[in-house]
Amino acid sequence: MLGEVAEKKLYDAAAKGNAQALRDLLKDPLLLDRVSFTCSNKTPLHVAAMHGHLPIVQEILRQNRQLAEELDSQKSSALHIASAKGYVEMVNELLSAAPDMCLSRDSQGRNPLHLAAMKGHVRILAGLVQTAPLAAREKLDRGQNVLHLCVKHRQLESLRILVQNLSELLNAEDDDGDSILHLAVRFKQVERKGEMNIANNYTNLHNPEAKTKSMQTVQYLVESTNIDKDAKNCKGQTPLHILEQIPADDRTKAAIREFLGPPLCTSSSRQTQPAKWLTRKRDSIMVVAILIATMAFQAGVNPAGGFWQDNLTQDSQGNPVPNPHMAGEAVMAYNHPKVFKILLKSNTVAFVSSLSTILLLISGLPFRRRLFMWALMAIMWLAVTSIAVSYAAAIVVVTPRKYKESLGHVIWTGITVWWIVMGALLAVNTLRLISRWLQSKGVKLWPPKRFRNFIEHHNSNEEV
């Protein structure tokens, strides 16, 4: 009975912010532990955070830091509550006590960073992004991310901060294929229970606040970021297509249409928005470069045939031998000197080319144009060819003499086929590059319309 009375007084002190009463109650060192076990709804820390009593929160954390990890009936921690309420100093205190709670999700799948973003608490949001960048990349329901959340809740300042730190999420799509620009044009209206719903699939452009926020968001995304304004969702709609479905034709709609501009349907328009294409190509090139660098390094430190295990400079009678060698030197360099030179040169080219590619990709240089990716791909072609030559040289060394004649035919056939394939790839990609450049200059190409449509369809599939 006395324990229940003490617990009630503890909750009252936390709710009223009575620090002295709290200290008197916490003279019982087990009181907070008992509360955390007996109460499944919320702890005194939740109550203090809800009422914004920073001294109470500090005192409770000083006594029992583990309470920062406790969840209430809605699976919210005290950090969730402080982030949603906008208490900056309290958030800092809770972060120092339990930094991992940045990744904790409540019953609606939202972490503290999501709550700060949707409430527009930019100072808290900036701190959470720096402290827990992974929390900003967690997805919500229907595949949406925190940028979608900012647009839905009309938090333009939150969106600005997040775009500066999470530019890779700018063109991210939800399960319907909608980017944040699609969502900004199809601006959602707050209805009952605070949920965001679409009324008749049209934007609420008749609400003055919605008009202003929608227009400002679209203007910011189009003019200040690299967002793809011609991206299509799962229904094949661009943001401009969605805008044209809105029946009201007022000034806001006209302004948004001006920001979005005319629809661009040619492959040259896709070249102006290459973020997805560049990201995929860059990741692929990085993987291949690391693999080739590993293979080349292994072939360099462990050449075919192995190493000499002893020093041999004189014979048993003390006379110099014709071909002296030292321990640790490659056997191939003495038994097959010409092949060893080929192996050494080709392997070095492959290794240096791969390392150069890796260095360029991790250097942070703004490879935002396809031309840079084509250059990196050409370097990787050189690396792949060089590692293939290294393999052929190694096979020649380890193959017994009686099989070398048949092996020679296989190698020469493989080399011939290889150069044919490389030449064809080089020609096709060069023609594609020239074709894109000519189309960007407005030059009409010779191929008939049906063939051009096939090429454009192929390019669009490649960039999906």
XYZ file of C-alpha atoms in Angstrom:
464
model
C 0.000 0.000 0.000
C 2.790 2.385 0.923
C 4.487 1.530 -2.356
C 1.412 2.498 -4.365
C 1.191 5.811 -2.514
C 4.846 6.559 -3.239
C 4.402 5.715 -6.898
C 1.382 8.024 -7.156
C 3.347 10.847 -5.528
C 6.189 10.172 -7.957
C 3.899 10.559 -10.964
C 2.355 13.707 -9.471
C 5.792 15.241 -8.946
C 6.789 14.394 -12.516
C 3.587 15.889 -13.930
C 3.756 19.097 -11.851
C 7.512 19.563 -12.177
C 8.084 19.493 -8.410
C 11.804 18.757 -8.312
C 12.130 18.863 -4.518
C 9.302 16.383 -3.990
C 10.878 14.144 -6.603
C 14.247 14.191 -4.846
C 12.615 13.309 -1.541
C 10.814 10.370 -3.143
C 13.942 9.154 -4.910
C 15.701 8.710 -1.604
C 14.197 5.272 -1.961
C 16.716 3.881 -4.508
C 14.369 1.118 -5.632
C 11.346 3.296 -6.362
C 12.123 3.896 -10.045
C 12.936 0.221 -10.540
C 9.612 -0.808 -9.058
C 7.774 1.658 -11.268
C 9.442 0.347 -14.418
C 8.290 -3.187 -13.567
C 4.774 -2.471 -12.329
C 3.658 0.202 -14.801
C 3.088 -0.898 -18.405
C 1.472 2.344 -19.574
C 4.126 5.010 -19.069
C 6.968 5.817 -16.709
C 7.529 9.042 -14.756
C 10.102 9.921 -17.417
C 7.367 9.814 -20.068
C 5.178 12.066 -17.906
C 7.965 14.589 -17.320
C 8.834 14.624 -21.030
C 5.190 15.138 -21.956
C 4.938 18.183 -19.674
C 8.329 19.576 -20.679
C 9.901 19.460 -17.208
C 13.618 19.346 -18.019
C 14.887 19.328 -14.369
C 12.659 16.343 -13.615
C 13.976 14.486 -16.654
C 17.562 15.232 -15.633
C 16.984 14.036 -12.072
C 15.296 10.808 -13.184
C 18.089 10.056 -15.658
C 20.673 10.720 -12.958
C 18.998 8.104 -10.790
C 18.159 5.554 -13.502
C 19.354 6.050 -17.087
C 17.720 2.818 -18.219
C 14.297 4.470 -18.049
C 15.233 6.294 -21.268
C 14.854 2.927 -23.020
C 11.395 2.170 -21.607
C 8.393 2.305 -23.958
C 4.821 3.255 -23.142
C 1.655 1.548 -24.382
C 2.113 3.212 -27.799
C 5.709 1.932 -27.974
C 6.958 5.495 -27.613
C 10.045 6.325 -25.613
C 10.621 9.589 -23.786
C 12.769 10.613 -26.771
C 9.761 10.179 -29.071
C 7.720 12.494 -26.852
C 10.428 15.147 -26.481
C 11.102 15.136 -30.232
C 7.418 15.541 -31.044
C 7.034 18.312 -28.462
C 10.126 20.201 -29.635
C 12.121 20.230 -26.384
C 15.677 20.658 -27.678
C 17.599 20.422 -24.387
C 15.522 17.490 -23.234
C 16.232 15.645 -26.482
C 19.958 16.164 -25.929
C 19.718 14.759 -22.404
C 17.799 11.696 -23.576
C 20.191 11.136 -26.484
C 23.175 11.105 -24.154
C 21.401 8.547 -21.960
C 20.166 6.231 -24.734
C 21.415 7.122 -28.237
C 20.084 3.872 -29.709
C 16.517 5.024 -29.110
C 16.841 7.142 -32.263
C 16.097 3.941 -34.174
C 13.187 2.852 -31.976
C 9.792 2.850 -33.710
C 6.461 3.576 -32.093
C 3.215 1.727 -32.799
C 2.851 3.624 -36.091
C 6.361 2.793 -37.249
C 7.839 6.245 -36.615
C 11.144 6.964 -34.917
C 11.943 10.234 -33.068
C 13.462 11.776 -36.196
C 10.243 11.158 -38.132
C 8.237 12.901 -35.409
C 10.567 15.909 -35.341
C 10.335 16.182 -39.137
C 6.539 16.023 -39.298
C 6.222 18.564 -36.471
C 8.736 20.970 -38.037
C 11.194 21.056 -35.134
C 14.216 21.863 -37.287
C 16.809 22.208 -34.491
C 15.969 18.778 -33.132
C 15.831 17.363 -36.642
C 19.288 18.669 -37.523
C 20.753 17.182 -34.359
C 19.127 13.795 -34.885
C 20.321 13.608 -38.495
C 23.895 14.162 -37.355
C 23.611 11.782 -34.405
C 21.741 8.950 -36.127
C 21.862 9.225 -39.948
C 20.479 5.695 -40.250
C 17.265 6.793 -38.558
C 16.682 9.284 -41.368
C 16.911 6.510 -43.964
C 14.346 4.202 -42.391
C 11.204 3.741 -44.448
C 7.647 4.197 -43.270
C 4.398 2.591 -44.399
C 3.949 2.075 -48.150
C 7.656 2.546 -48.755
C 7.684 6.261 -47.979
C 10.673 7.942 -46.378
C 11.110 10.963 -44.147
C 11.086 13.330 -47.147
C 7.617 12.098 -48.090
C 6.606 12.731 -44.482
C 7.785 16.357 -44.653
C 5.788 16.987 -47.824
C 2.656 15.345 -46.404
C 2.802 17.503 -43.268
C 3.730 20.748 -45.078
C 7.106 21.087 -43.364
C 9.227 22.856 -45.966
C 12.012 23.861 -43.559
C 12.349 20.280 -42.374
C 12.507 19.213 -46.009
C 15.316 21.685 -46.725
C 17.450 20.368 -43.861
C 16.932 16.748 -44.843
C 17.648 17.311 -48.538
C 20.987 18.880 -47.606
C 21.966 15.747 -45.693
C 20.069 13.034 -47.597
C 20.379 13.988 -51.255
C 20.388 10.300 -52.236
C 16.747 10.047 -51.101
C 15.618 12.952 -53.254
C 14.289 10.784 -56.092
C 13.278 7.849 -53.898
C 9.857 6.390 -54.661
C 7.181 4.886 -52.453
C 5.297 1.677 -53.220
C 3.136 3.573 -55.740
C 6.191 4.921 -57.548
C 5.542 8.463 -56.297
C 8.486 10.724 -55.577
C 8.191 13.672 -53.207
C 7.519 15.886 -56.237
C 4.524 13.735 -57.169
C 3.357 14.093 -53.582
C 3.915 17.854 -53.514
C 1.769 18.306 -56.621
C -0.864 15.904 -55.327
C -0.904 17.803 -52.032
C -2.823 15.945 -49.379
C -5.454 17.411 -47.127
C -5.616 16.800 -43.379
C -8.852 15.070 -42.521
C -10.232 13.325 -39.476
C -7.937 11.798 -36.862
C -5.069 13.847 -38.263
C -4.399 11.356 -41.031
C -3.425 12.424 -44.531
C -5.972 11.353 -47.137
C -6.611 12.263 -50.735
C -10.033 13.696 -51.468
C -11.209 12.385 -54.832
C -7.569 11.930 -55.870
C -7.158 15.687 -56.315
C -4.960 18.224 -54.602
C -6.528 20.520 -52.047
C -5.561 23.667 -53.911
C -8.644 25.534 -52.687
C -7.189 25.807 -49.178
C -5.053 29.022 -49.107
C -2.465 27.475 -46.803
C -2.264 24.346 -48.951
C -1.902 26.489 -52.063
C 1.050 28.395 -50.647
C 2.807 25.377 -49.157
C 2.287 23.273 -52.258
C 3.618 25.962 -54.557
C 6.612 26.701 -52.315
C 7.496 23.026 -52.030
C 7.295 22.448 -55.779
C 9.307 25.591 -56.460
C 12.004 24.560 -53.999
C 12.262 21.008 -55.328
C 12.437 22.072 -58.980
C 14.675 25.125 -58.661
C 16.979 24.207 -55.769
C 17.503 20.443 -56.093
C 18.337 17.838 -58.716
C 14.984 16.105 -58.487
C 13.725 14.366 -61.606
C 10.631 16.358 -62.537
C 9.817 13.949 -65.369
C 9.864 10.779 -63.265
C 6.892 8.464 -63.728
C 5.051 6.592 -61.007
C 3.540 3.123 -61.287
C 0.627 4.553 -63.274
C 2.987 6.155 -65.779
C 2.198 9.654 -64.511
C 4.675 12.492 -64.195
C 4.035 15.310 -61.683
C 2.781 17.443 -64.582
C 0.275 14.741 -65.562
C -1.043 14.734 -61.998
C -1.341 18.520 -62.037
C -3.378 18.466 -65.242
C -5.909 16.134 -63.598
C -6.811 18.806 -61.050
C -10.055 20.436 -62.258
C -9.505 23.898 -60.791
C -7.368 26.116 -63.014
C -6.345 28.923 -60.683
C -3.164 30.932 -60.239
C -1.547 28.332 -58.017
C -2.022 25.611 -60.590
C -0.636 27.889 -63.305
C 2.396 28.722 -61.161
C 3.104 25.060 -60.435
C 2.742 24.264 -64.138
C 5.320 26.948 -64.884
C 7.753 25.423 -62.380
C 7.328 21.946 -63.794
C 7.620 23.123 -67.388
C 6.550 21.170 -70.469
C 6.814 17.373 -70.340
C 10.044 16.039 -71.736
C 9.642 12.644 -73.336
C 12.803 12.099 -75.343
C 15.839 10.243 -74.202
C 17.782 13.503 -74.177
C 15.472 14.768 -71.433
C 16.380 11.762 -69.334
C 19.990 12.739 -69.737
C 19.265 16.005 -67.911
C 18.097 14.029 -64.885
C 20.644 11.191 -64.624
C 20.677 10.631 -60.881
C 19.271 7.095 -60.877
C 21.291 5.993 -63.885
C 24.522 7.394 -62.456
C 23.944 5.825 -59.060
C 23.380 2.355 -60.511
C 26.353 2.594 -62.852
C 28.622 3.940 -60.129
C 27.720 1.103 -57.775
C 28.252 -1.507 -60.494
C 31.606 -0.059 -61.512
C 32.745 0.058 -57.885
C 31.956 -3.638 -57.360
C 33.761 -4.680 -60.540
C 36.766 -2.464 -59.750
C 37.168 -3.955 -56.270
C 36.910 -7.487 -57.658
C 39.529 -6.894 -60.369
C 41.871 -5.138 -57.934
C 41.646 -8.148 -55.608
C 42.361 -10.585 -58.435
C 45.285 -8.516 -59.735
C 46.811 -8.184 -56.275
C 46.561 -11.921 -55.711
C 48.138 -12.673 -59.094
C 50.955 -10.240 -58.324
C 51.940 -11.589 -54.924
C 51.316 -15.244 -55.893
C 52.314 -15.671 -59.552
C 51.748 -18.963 -61.335
C 54.599 -21.384 -60.669
C 55.373 -20.052 -57.210
C 58.680 -18.735 -55.817
C 62.196 -20.075 -55.370
C 62.639 -21.427 -51.870
C 66.424 -21.094 -51.678
C 69.354 -19.026 -52.892
C 71.330 -20.433 -55.800
C 74.332 -18.450 -56.970
C 77.091 -21.130 -56.938
C 77.233 -24.841 -57.578
C 78.572 -27.417 -55.127
C 82.126 -26.693 -56.245
C 81.835 -22.942 -55.724
C 81.522 -22.004 -59.391
C 78.892 -19.423 -60.499
C 75.779 -21.025 -61.956
C 74.407 -19.879 -65.363
C 71.016 -18.771 -64.008
C 71.388 -17.724 -60.378
C 68.308 -16.914 -58.333
C 67.386 -15.759 -54.853
C 64.740 -17.038 -52.441
C 61.420 -15.280 -52.890
C 61.859 -14.564 -56.599
C 59.238 -15.806 -59.063
C 60.085 -19.082 -60.792
C 58.222 -17.895 -63.887
C 60.648 -14.992 -64.326
C 63.464 -17.517 -64.978
C 61.652 -20.341 -66.752
C 59.334 -18.186 -68.885
C 60.823 -14.672 -68.964
C 58.793 -13.417 -71.953
C 55.497 -14.660 -70.552
C 56.398 -13.230 -67.149
C 56.883 -9.770 -68.660
C 53.475 -9.996 -70.313
C 51.901 -11.109 -67.042
C 53.643 -8.366 -65.082
C 52.593 -5.600 -67.464
C 48.990 -6.707 -67.929
C 48.488 -7.401 -64.231
C 49.917 -3.998 -63.305
C 47.628 -2.256 -65.793
C 44.606 -4.094 -64.380
C 45.586 -3.304 -60.779
C 46.337 0.381 -61.379
C 43.210 0.872 -63.523
C 40.996 -0.655 -60.840
C 42.579 1.352 -58.033
C 42.266 4.543 -60.080
C 38.583 3.850 -60.630
C 38.012 3.163 -56.923
C 39.883 6.348 -55.985
C 37.818 8.453 -58.386
C 34.550 7.005 -57.114
C 35.357 7.561 -53.430
C 36.960 10.970 -53.955
C 33.629 12.755 -53.771
C 34.008 14.389 -57.171
C 30.626 15.365 -58.673
C 30.252 12.708 -61.369
C 26.848 13.990 -62.423
C 27.224 13.569 -66.175
C 27.098 10.465 -68.290
C 30.389 11.367 -69.978
C 32.275 10.727 -66.741
C 30.573 7.365 -66.355
C 31.472 6.447 -69.922
C 35.107 7.329 -69.141
C 35.089 5.158 -66.026
C 33.515 2.316 -67.968
C 36.254 2.604 -70.600
C 38.886 2.348 -67.859
C 37.153 -0.753 -66.559
C 37.152 -2.290 -70.040
C 40.916 -1.819 -70.034
C 41.152 -3.418 -66.593
C 38.998 -6.392 -67.614
C 41.034 -6.932 -70.774
C 44.295 -6.741 -68.832
C 43.168 -9.256 -66.224
C 42.112 -11.592 -69.043
C 45.613 -11.337 -70.554
C 47.104 -12.075 -67.131
C 44.959 -15.191 -66.883
C 46.077 -16.374 -70.326
C 49.741 -15.865 -69.401
C 49.332 -17.798 -66.164
C 47.605 -20.682 -67.971
C 50.467 -20.911 -70.466
C 52.984 -21.273 -67.641
C 51.205 -23.994 -65.676
C 50.156 -26.094 -68.700
C 52.335 -29.165 -69.496
C 54.176 -29.131 -72.821
C 52.132 -31.963 -74.347
C 48.950 -29.864 -74.039
C 50.358 -26.519 -75.154
C 49.603 -26.935 -78.855
C 45.892 -27.550 -78.298
C 45.889 -24.889 -75.592
C 47.362 -22.393 -78.028
C 44.415 -22.815 -80.378
C 41.980 -22.312 -77.517
C 43.780 -19.175 -76.324
C 43.965 -17.613 -79.776
C 40.301 -18.413 -80.413
C 39.359 -16.885 -77.075
C 41.438 -13.770 -77.760
C 39.837 -13.342 -81.175
C 36.319 -13.683 -79.793
C 37.205 -11.347 -76.934
C 38.399 -8.569 -79.252
C 35.328 -8.973 -81.441
C 33.049 -8.611 -78.418
C 35.017 -5.638 -77.081
C 34.968 -3.963 -80.475
C 31.229 -4.478 -80.821
C 30.568 -3.087 -77.341
C 32.797 -0.100 -77.994
C 31.088 0.601 -81.318
C 27.558 0.281 -79.921
C 28.229 2.480 -76.901
C 30.036 5.059 -79.015
C 27.079 5.206 -81.404
C 24.675 5.571 -78.472
C 26.755 8.417 -77.040
C 26.883 10.193 -80.399
C 23.164 9.610 -80.892
C 22.313 11.160 -77.529
C 24.548 14.146 -78.237
C 22.998 14.721 -81.669
C 19.484 14.455 -80.267
C 20.342 16.972 -77.560
C 21.328 19.366 -80.369
C 18.022 18.788 -82.112
C 19.451 16.754 -84.994
C 17.020 14.221 -86.428
C 18.494 10.775 -86.888
C 18.072 8.548 -89.917
C 16.450 5.465 -88.298
C 12.695 5.233 -88.943
C 10.244 6.226 -86.239
C 9.422 2.652 -85.241
C 13.100 1.871 -84.717
C 13.651 5.090 -82.757
C 10.699 4.259 -80.515
C 12.226 0.851 -79.850
C 15.563 2.444 -78.902
C 13.910 5.005 -76.630
C 11.844 2.269 -74.987
C 15.019 0.257 -74.411
C 16.777 3.270 -72.888
C 13.831 4.049 -70.630
C 13.793 0.455 -69.371
C 17.501 0.702 -68.721
C 16.990 3.767 -66.547
C 14.043 2.444 -64.507
